[in-house]
Every structure is written in structure tokens, then in C-alpha cells.
């Protein structure tokens, strides 16, 4: 997926189930999930299994949403507040 995102020059992809938005996945989510950790380097089988999980395991569960009529200034305030 990271290769596809890089090739398409996008950093976020909507995750949809049966036409309903269920979350967003970002390049940052993928990097955080895939970062090698010293204790995992020697467990190749476990790492392969970890990479076989569905996107649902990687997308954050605390996705914020906004209504189409929400003022951009309000969204900016929320983004700055929540970092």
C-alpha cells in the first residue's frame, strides 16, 4: 500500500466498507505500524504475519469527522488543538 500511495503521490486514503467511510489511513499510520523494533528483527515469521493483517488493524479508531458546512476556521482550530 505504501508503494501505491507513493506512486499516486497521496498521503491519505479513505477506507470504505460497502460504500461507507469507516476511516482514513495515512502514510504516517503505515510507517508507525511497520517500523522495525529490535525485539522483532529476529522473528521474521511474526513480522510476515503482522504484515498480513487487514487495513482495519492499522487505521486509527479515533477519526474525527466534520459536516460539509463546517467553517474551515473551525476545522483549523480543532486541528491545531488536537495536533
Short mmCIF file of N, CA and C in Angstrom, two decimals:
data_model
loop_
_atom_site.label_atom_id
_atom_site.label_comp_id
_atom_site.label_asym_id
_atom_site.label_seq_id
_atom_site.Cartn_x
_atom_site.Cartn_y
_atom_site.Cartn_z
N UNK A 1 0.82 -1.18 0.00
CA UNK A 1 0.00 0.00 0.00
C UNK A 1 0.87 1.25 0.00
N UNK A 2 1.97 1.22 0.75
CA UNK A 2 2.86 2.39 0.77
C UNK A 2 3.37 2.71 -0.62
N UNK A 3 3.70 1.68 -1.38
CA UNK A 3 4.20 1.91 -2.75
C UNK A 3 3.13 2.57 -3.61
N UNK A 4 1.89 2.10 -3.47
CA UNK A 4 0.79 2.69 -4.23
C UNK A 4 0.58 4.15 -3.85
N UNK A 5 0.63 4.43 -2.56
CA UNK A 5 0.45 5.80 -2.10
C UNK A 5 1.57 6.68 -2.63
N UNK A 6 2.79 6.19 -2.59
CA UNK A 6 3.94 6.95 -3.08
C UNK A 6 3.79 7.20 -4.58
N UNK A 7 3.45 6.16 -5.32
CA UNK A 7 3.30 6.30 -6.78
C UNK A 7 2.19 7.29 -7.15
N UNK A 8 1.12 7.29 -6.38
CA UNK A 8 0.00 8.19 -6.65
C UNK A 8 0.20 9.57 -6.03
N UNK A 9 1.30 9.73 -5.27
CA UNK A 9 1.61 10.98 -4.59
C UNK A 9 0.49 11.42 -3.66
N UNK A 10 -0.01 10.47 -2.86
CA UNK A 10 -1.03 10.78 -1.86
C UNK A 10 -0.52 10.33 -0.49
N UNK A 11 -0.97 10.99 0.55
CA UNK A 11 -0.54 10.64 1.90
C UNK A 11 -1.68 10.08 2.74
N UNK A 12 -2.91 10.16 2.24
CA UNK A 12 -4.07 9.67 2.98
C UNK A 12 -5.00 8.94 2.01
N UNK A 13 -5.58 7.85 2.48
CA UNK A 13 -6.52 7.08 1.66
C UNK A 13 -7.75 6.80 2.50
N UNK A 14 -8.93 7.10 1.95
CA UNK A 14 -10.15 6.75 2.70
C UNK A 14 -10.33 5.23 2.70
N UNK A 15 -10.80 4.70 3.81
CA UNK A 15 -11.09 3.27 3.92
C UNK A 15 -12.62 3.15 3.91
N UNK A 16 -13.12 2.40 2.94
CA UNK A 16 -14.56 2.30 2.71
C UNK A 16 -15.01 0.85 2.79
N UNK A 17 -16.13 0.62 3.46
CA UNK A 17 -16.75 -0.70 3.52
C UNK A 17 -18.17 -0.58 3.00
N UNK A 18 -18.46 -1.29 1.94
CA UNK A 18 -19.80 -1.26 1.33
C UNK A 18 -20.27 0.16 1.07
N UNK A 19 -19.37 1.01 0.58
CA UNK A 19 -19.73 2.38 0.24
C UNK A 19 -19.77 3.35 1.40
N UNK A 20 -19.45 2.90 2.62
CA UNK A 20 -19.47 3.76 3.80
C UNK A 20 -18.05 4.01 4.29
N UNK A 21 -17.73 5.26 4.51
CA UNK A 21 -16.41 5.62 5.03
C UNK A 21 -16.28 5.10 6.45
N UNK A 22 -15.25 4.28 6.70
CA UNK A 22 -15.03 3.74 8.04
C UNK A 22 -13.74 4.27 8.67
N UNK A 23 -12.96 5.01 7.91
CA UNK A 23 -11.74 5.57 8.46
C UNK A 23 -10.83 6.10 7.37
N UNK A 24 -9.70 6.58 7.81
CA UNK A 24 -8.66 7.08 6.91
C UNK A 24 -7.36 6.43 7.32
N UNK A 25 -6.53 6.11 6.34
CA UNK A 25 -5.20 5.60 6.65
C UNK A 25 -4.20 6.56 6.03
N UNK A 26 -3.16 6.85 6.78
CA UNK A 26 -2.15 7.79 6.30
C UNK A 26 -0.81 7.10 6.17
N UNK A 27 0.08 7.77 5.46
CA UNK A 27 1.44 7.24 5.36
C UNK A 27 2.06 7.16 6.75
N UNK A 28 1.70 8.06 7.63
CA UNK A 28 2.22 8.05 9.00
C UNK A 28 1.72 6.83 9.77
N UNK A 29 0.44 6.47 9.58
CA UNK A 29 -0.10 5.26 10.23
C UNK A 29 0.70 4.04 9.79
N UNK A 30 0.95 3.95 8.49
CA UNK A 30 1.68 2.80 7.95
C UNK A 30 3.12 2.77 8.47
N UNK A 31 3.78 3.93 8.48
CA UNK A 31 5.17 3.97 8.98
C UNK A 31 5.23 3.55 10.43
N UNK A 32 4.31 4.05 11.24
CA UNK A 32 4.32 3.69 12.66
C UNK A 32 4.09 2.20 12.85
N UNK A 33 3.21 1.64 12.07
CA UNK A 33 2.90 0.21 12.20
C UNK A 33 4.06 -0.65 11.73
N UNK A 34 4.78 -0.18 10.71
CA UNK A 34 5.79 -1.02 10.08
C UNK A 34 7.20 -0.78 10.60
N UNK A 35 7.41 0.20 11.46
CA UNK A 35 8.76 0.45 11.95
C UNK A 35 9.35 -0.79 12.60
N UNK A 36 10.56 -1.16 12.19
CA UNK A 36 11.17 -2.33 12.83
C UNK A 36 11.56 -2.02 14.26
N UNK A 37 11.29 -2.95 15.12
CA UNK A 37 11.67 -2.81 16.51
C UNK A 37 12.70 -3.89 16.81
N UNK A 38 13.71 -3.58 17.61
CA UNK A 38 14.79 -4.54 17.84
C UNK A 38 14.30 -5.93 18.25
N UNK A 39 13.28 -5.99 19.07
CA UNK A 39 12.81 -7.30 19.54
C UNK A 39 12.12 -8.09 18.43
N UNK A 40 11.81 -7.46 17.32
CA UNK A 40 11.12 -8.15 16.24
C UNK A 40 12.04 -8.57 15.10
N UNK A 41 13.21 -8.03 15.05
CA UNK A 41 14.10 -8.28 13.92
C UNK A 41 14.37 -9.77 13.74
N UNK A 42 14.46 -10.51 14.81
CA UNK A 42 14.79 -11.92 14.73
C UNK A 42 13.57 -12.82 14.64
N UNK A 43 12.40 -12.24 14.53
CA UNK A 43 11.16 -13.02 14.44
C UNK A 43 10.49 -12.78 13.10
N UNK A 44 11.12 -13.22 12.04
CA UNK A 44 10.65 -12.96 10.69
C UNK A 44 9.24 -13.51 10.46
N UNK A 45 8.94 -14.69 10.98
CA UNK A 45 7.61 -15.26 10.79
C UNK A 45 6.53 -14.38 11.40
N UNK A 46 6.81 -13.86 12.58
CA UNK A 46 5.85 -12.97 13.23
C UNK A 46 5.68 -11.68 12.45
N UNK A 47 6.78 -11.17 11.91
CA UNK A 47 6.70 -9.93 11.12
C UNK A 47 5.88 -10.15 9.85
N UNK A 48 6.07 -11.29 9.19
CA UNK A 48 5.27 -11.59 7.99
C UNK A 48 3.80 -11.67 8.34
N UNK A 49 3.48 -12.27 9.48
CA UNK A 49 2.09 -12.36 9.91
C UNK A 49 1.54 -10.97 10.22
N UNK A 50 2.35 -10.14 10.81
CA UNK A 50 1.94 -8.77 11.12
C UNK A 50 1.62 -7.99 9.85
N UNK A 51 2.34 -8.22 8.81
CA UNK A 51 2.12 -7.51 7.55
C UNK A 51 0.91 -8.06 6.80
N UNK A 52 0.41 -9.19 7.21
CA UNK A 52 -0.74 -9.80 6.53
C UNK A 52 -2.08 -9.34 7.12
N UNK A 53 -2.05 -8.49 8.15
CA UNK A 53 -3.29 -8.04 8.77
C UNK A 53 -4.03 -7.12 7.82
N UNK A 54 -5.31 -6.94 8.09
CA UNK A 54 -6.11 -6.04 7.25
C UNK A 54 -5.84 -4.59 7.62
N UNK A 55 -6.25 -3.71 6.75
CA UNK A 55 -6.09 -2.28 6.97
C UNK A 55 -6.79 -1.86 8.26
N UNK A 56 -7.87 -2.52 8.59
CA UNK A 56 -8.63 -2.17 9.81
C UNK A 56 -7.73 -2.19 11.05
N UNK A 57 -6.71 -3.05 11.06
CA UNK A 57 -5.81 -3.13 12.21
C UNK A 57 -4.88 -1.92 12.31
N UNK A 58 -4.75 -1.18 11.23
CA UNK A 58 -3.80 -0.07 11.18
C UNK A 58 -4.49 1.29 11.28
N UNK A 59 -5.72 1.40 10.81
CA UNK A 59 -6.38 2.71 10.83
C UNK A 59 -6.68 3.12 12.26
N UNK A 60 -6.53 4.39 12.55
CA UNK A 60 -6.85 4.85 13.91
C UNK A 60 -8.34 4.74 14.19
N UNK A 61 -8.68 4.47 15.42
CA UNK A 61 -10.09 4.32 15.77
C UNK A 61 -10.72 5.64 16.19
N UNK A 62 -9.93 6.66 16.36
CA UNK A 62 -10.44 7.95 16.82
C UNK A 62 -10.52 8.99 15.70
N UNK A 63 -11.03 8.60 14.56
CA UNK A 63 -11.12 9.50 13.41
C UNK A 63 -12.14 10.59 13.71
N UNK A 64 -11.75 11.80 13.42
CA UNK A 64 -12.66 12.93 13.59
C UNK A 64 -13.32 13.22 12.25
N UNK A 65 -14.55 13.64 12.31
CA UNK A 65 -15.27 13.99 11.08
C UNK A 65 -15.84 15.40 11.21
N UNK A 66 -16.24 15.94 10.09
CA UNK A 66 -16.85 17.26 10.07
C UNK A 66 -17.98 17.25 9.05
N UNK A 67 -18.93 18.12 9.27
CA UNK A 67 -20.03 18.25 8.32
C UNK A 67 -19.54 19.11 7.15
N UNK A 68 -20.11 18.93 5.98
CA UNK A 68 -19.69 19.73 4.82
C UNK A 68 -19.84 21.25 5.03
N UNK A 69 -20.76 21.66 5.90
CA UNK A 69 -20.97 23.10 6.11
C UNK A 69 -20.15 23.66 7.29
N UNK A 70 -19.25 22.85 7.87
CA UNK A 70 -18.39 23.33 8.96
C UNK A 70 -17.43 24.38 8.41
N UNK A 71 -17.33 25.53 9.07
CA UNK A 71 -16.38 26.56 8.60
C UNK A 71 -14.94 26.06 8.68
N UNK A 72 -14.16 26.40 7.69
CA UNK A 72 -12.75 25.99 7.63
C UNK A 72 -12.01 26.49 8.87
N UNK A 73 -12.31 27.69 9.32
CA UNK A 73 -11.63 28.24 10.51
C UNK A 73 -11.85 27.34 11.72
N UNK A 74 -13.05 26.78 11.86
CA UNK A 74 -13.33 25.87 12.98
C UNK A 74 -12.49 24.61 12.87
N UNK A 75 -12.37 24.09 11.66
CA UNK A 75 -11.54 22.89 11.46
C UNK A 75 -10.08 23.18 11.79
N UNK A 76 -9.60 24.31 11.38
CA UNK A 76 -8.21 24.68 11.69
C UNK A 76 -7.99 24.76 13.19
N UNK A 77 -8.94 25.35 13.90
CA UNK A 77 -8.83 25.41 15.36
C UNK A 77 -8.75 24.01 15.97
N UNK A 78 -9.59 23.10 15.49
CA UNK A 78 -9.60 21.73 16.00
C UNK A 78 -8.27 21.04 15.69
N UNK A 79 -7.79 21.19 14.46
CA UNK A 79 -6.51 20.56 14.08
C UNK A 79 -5.36 21.07 14.94
N UNK A 80 -5.33 22.37 15.17
CA UNK A 80 -4.26 22.93 16.00
C UNK A 80 -4.38 22.46 17.44
N UNK A 81 -5.60 22.39 17.94
CA UNK A 81 -5.82 21.96 19.31
C UNK A 81 -5.45 20.50 19.53
N UNK A 82 -5.78 19.66 18.57
CA UNK A 82 -5.54 18.21 18.71
C UNK A 82 -4.22 17.74 18.11
N UNK A 83 -3.54 18.63 17.45
CA UNK A 83 -2.25 18.32 16.82
C UNK A 83 -2.36 17.13 15.90
#
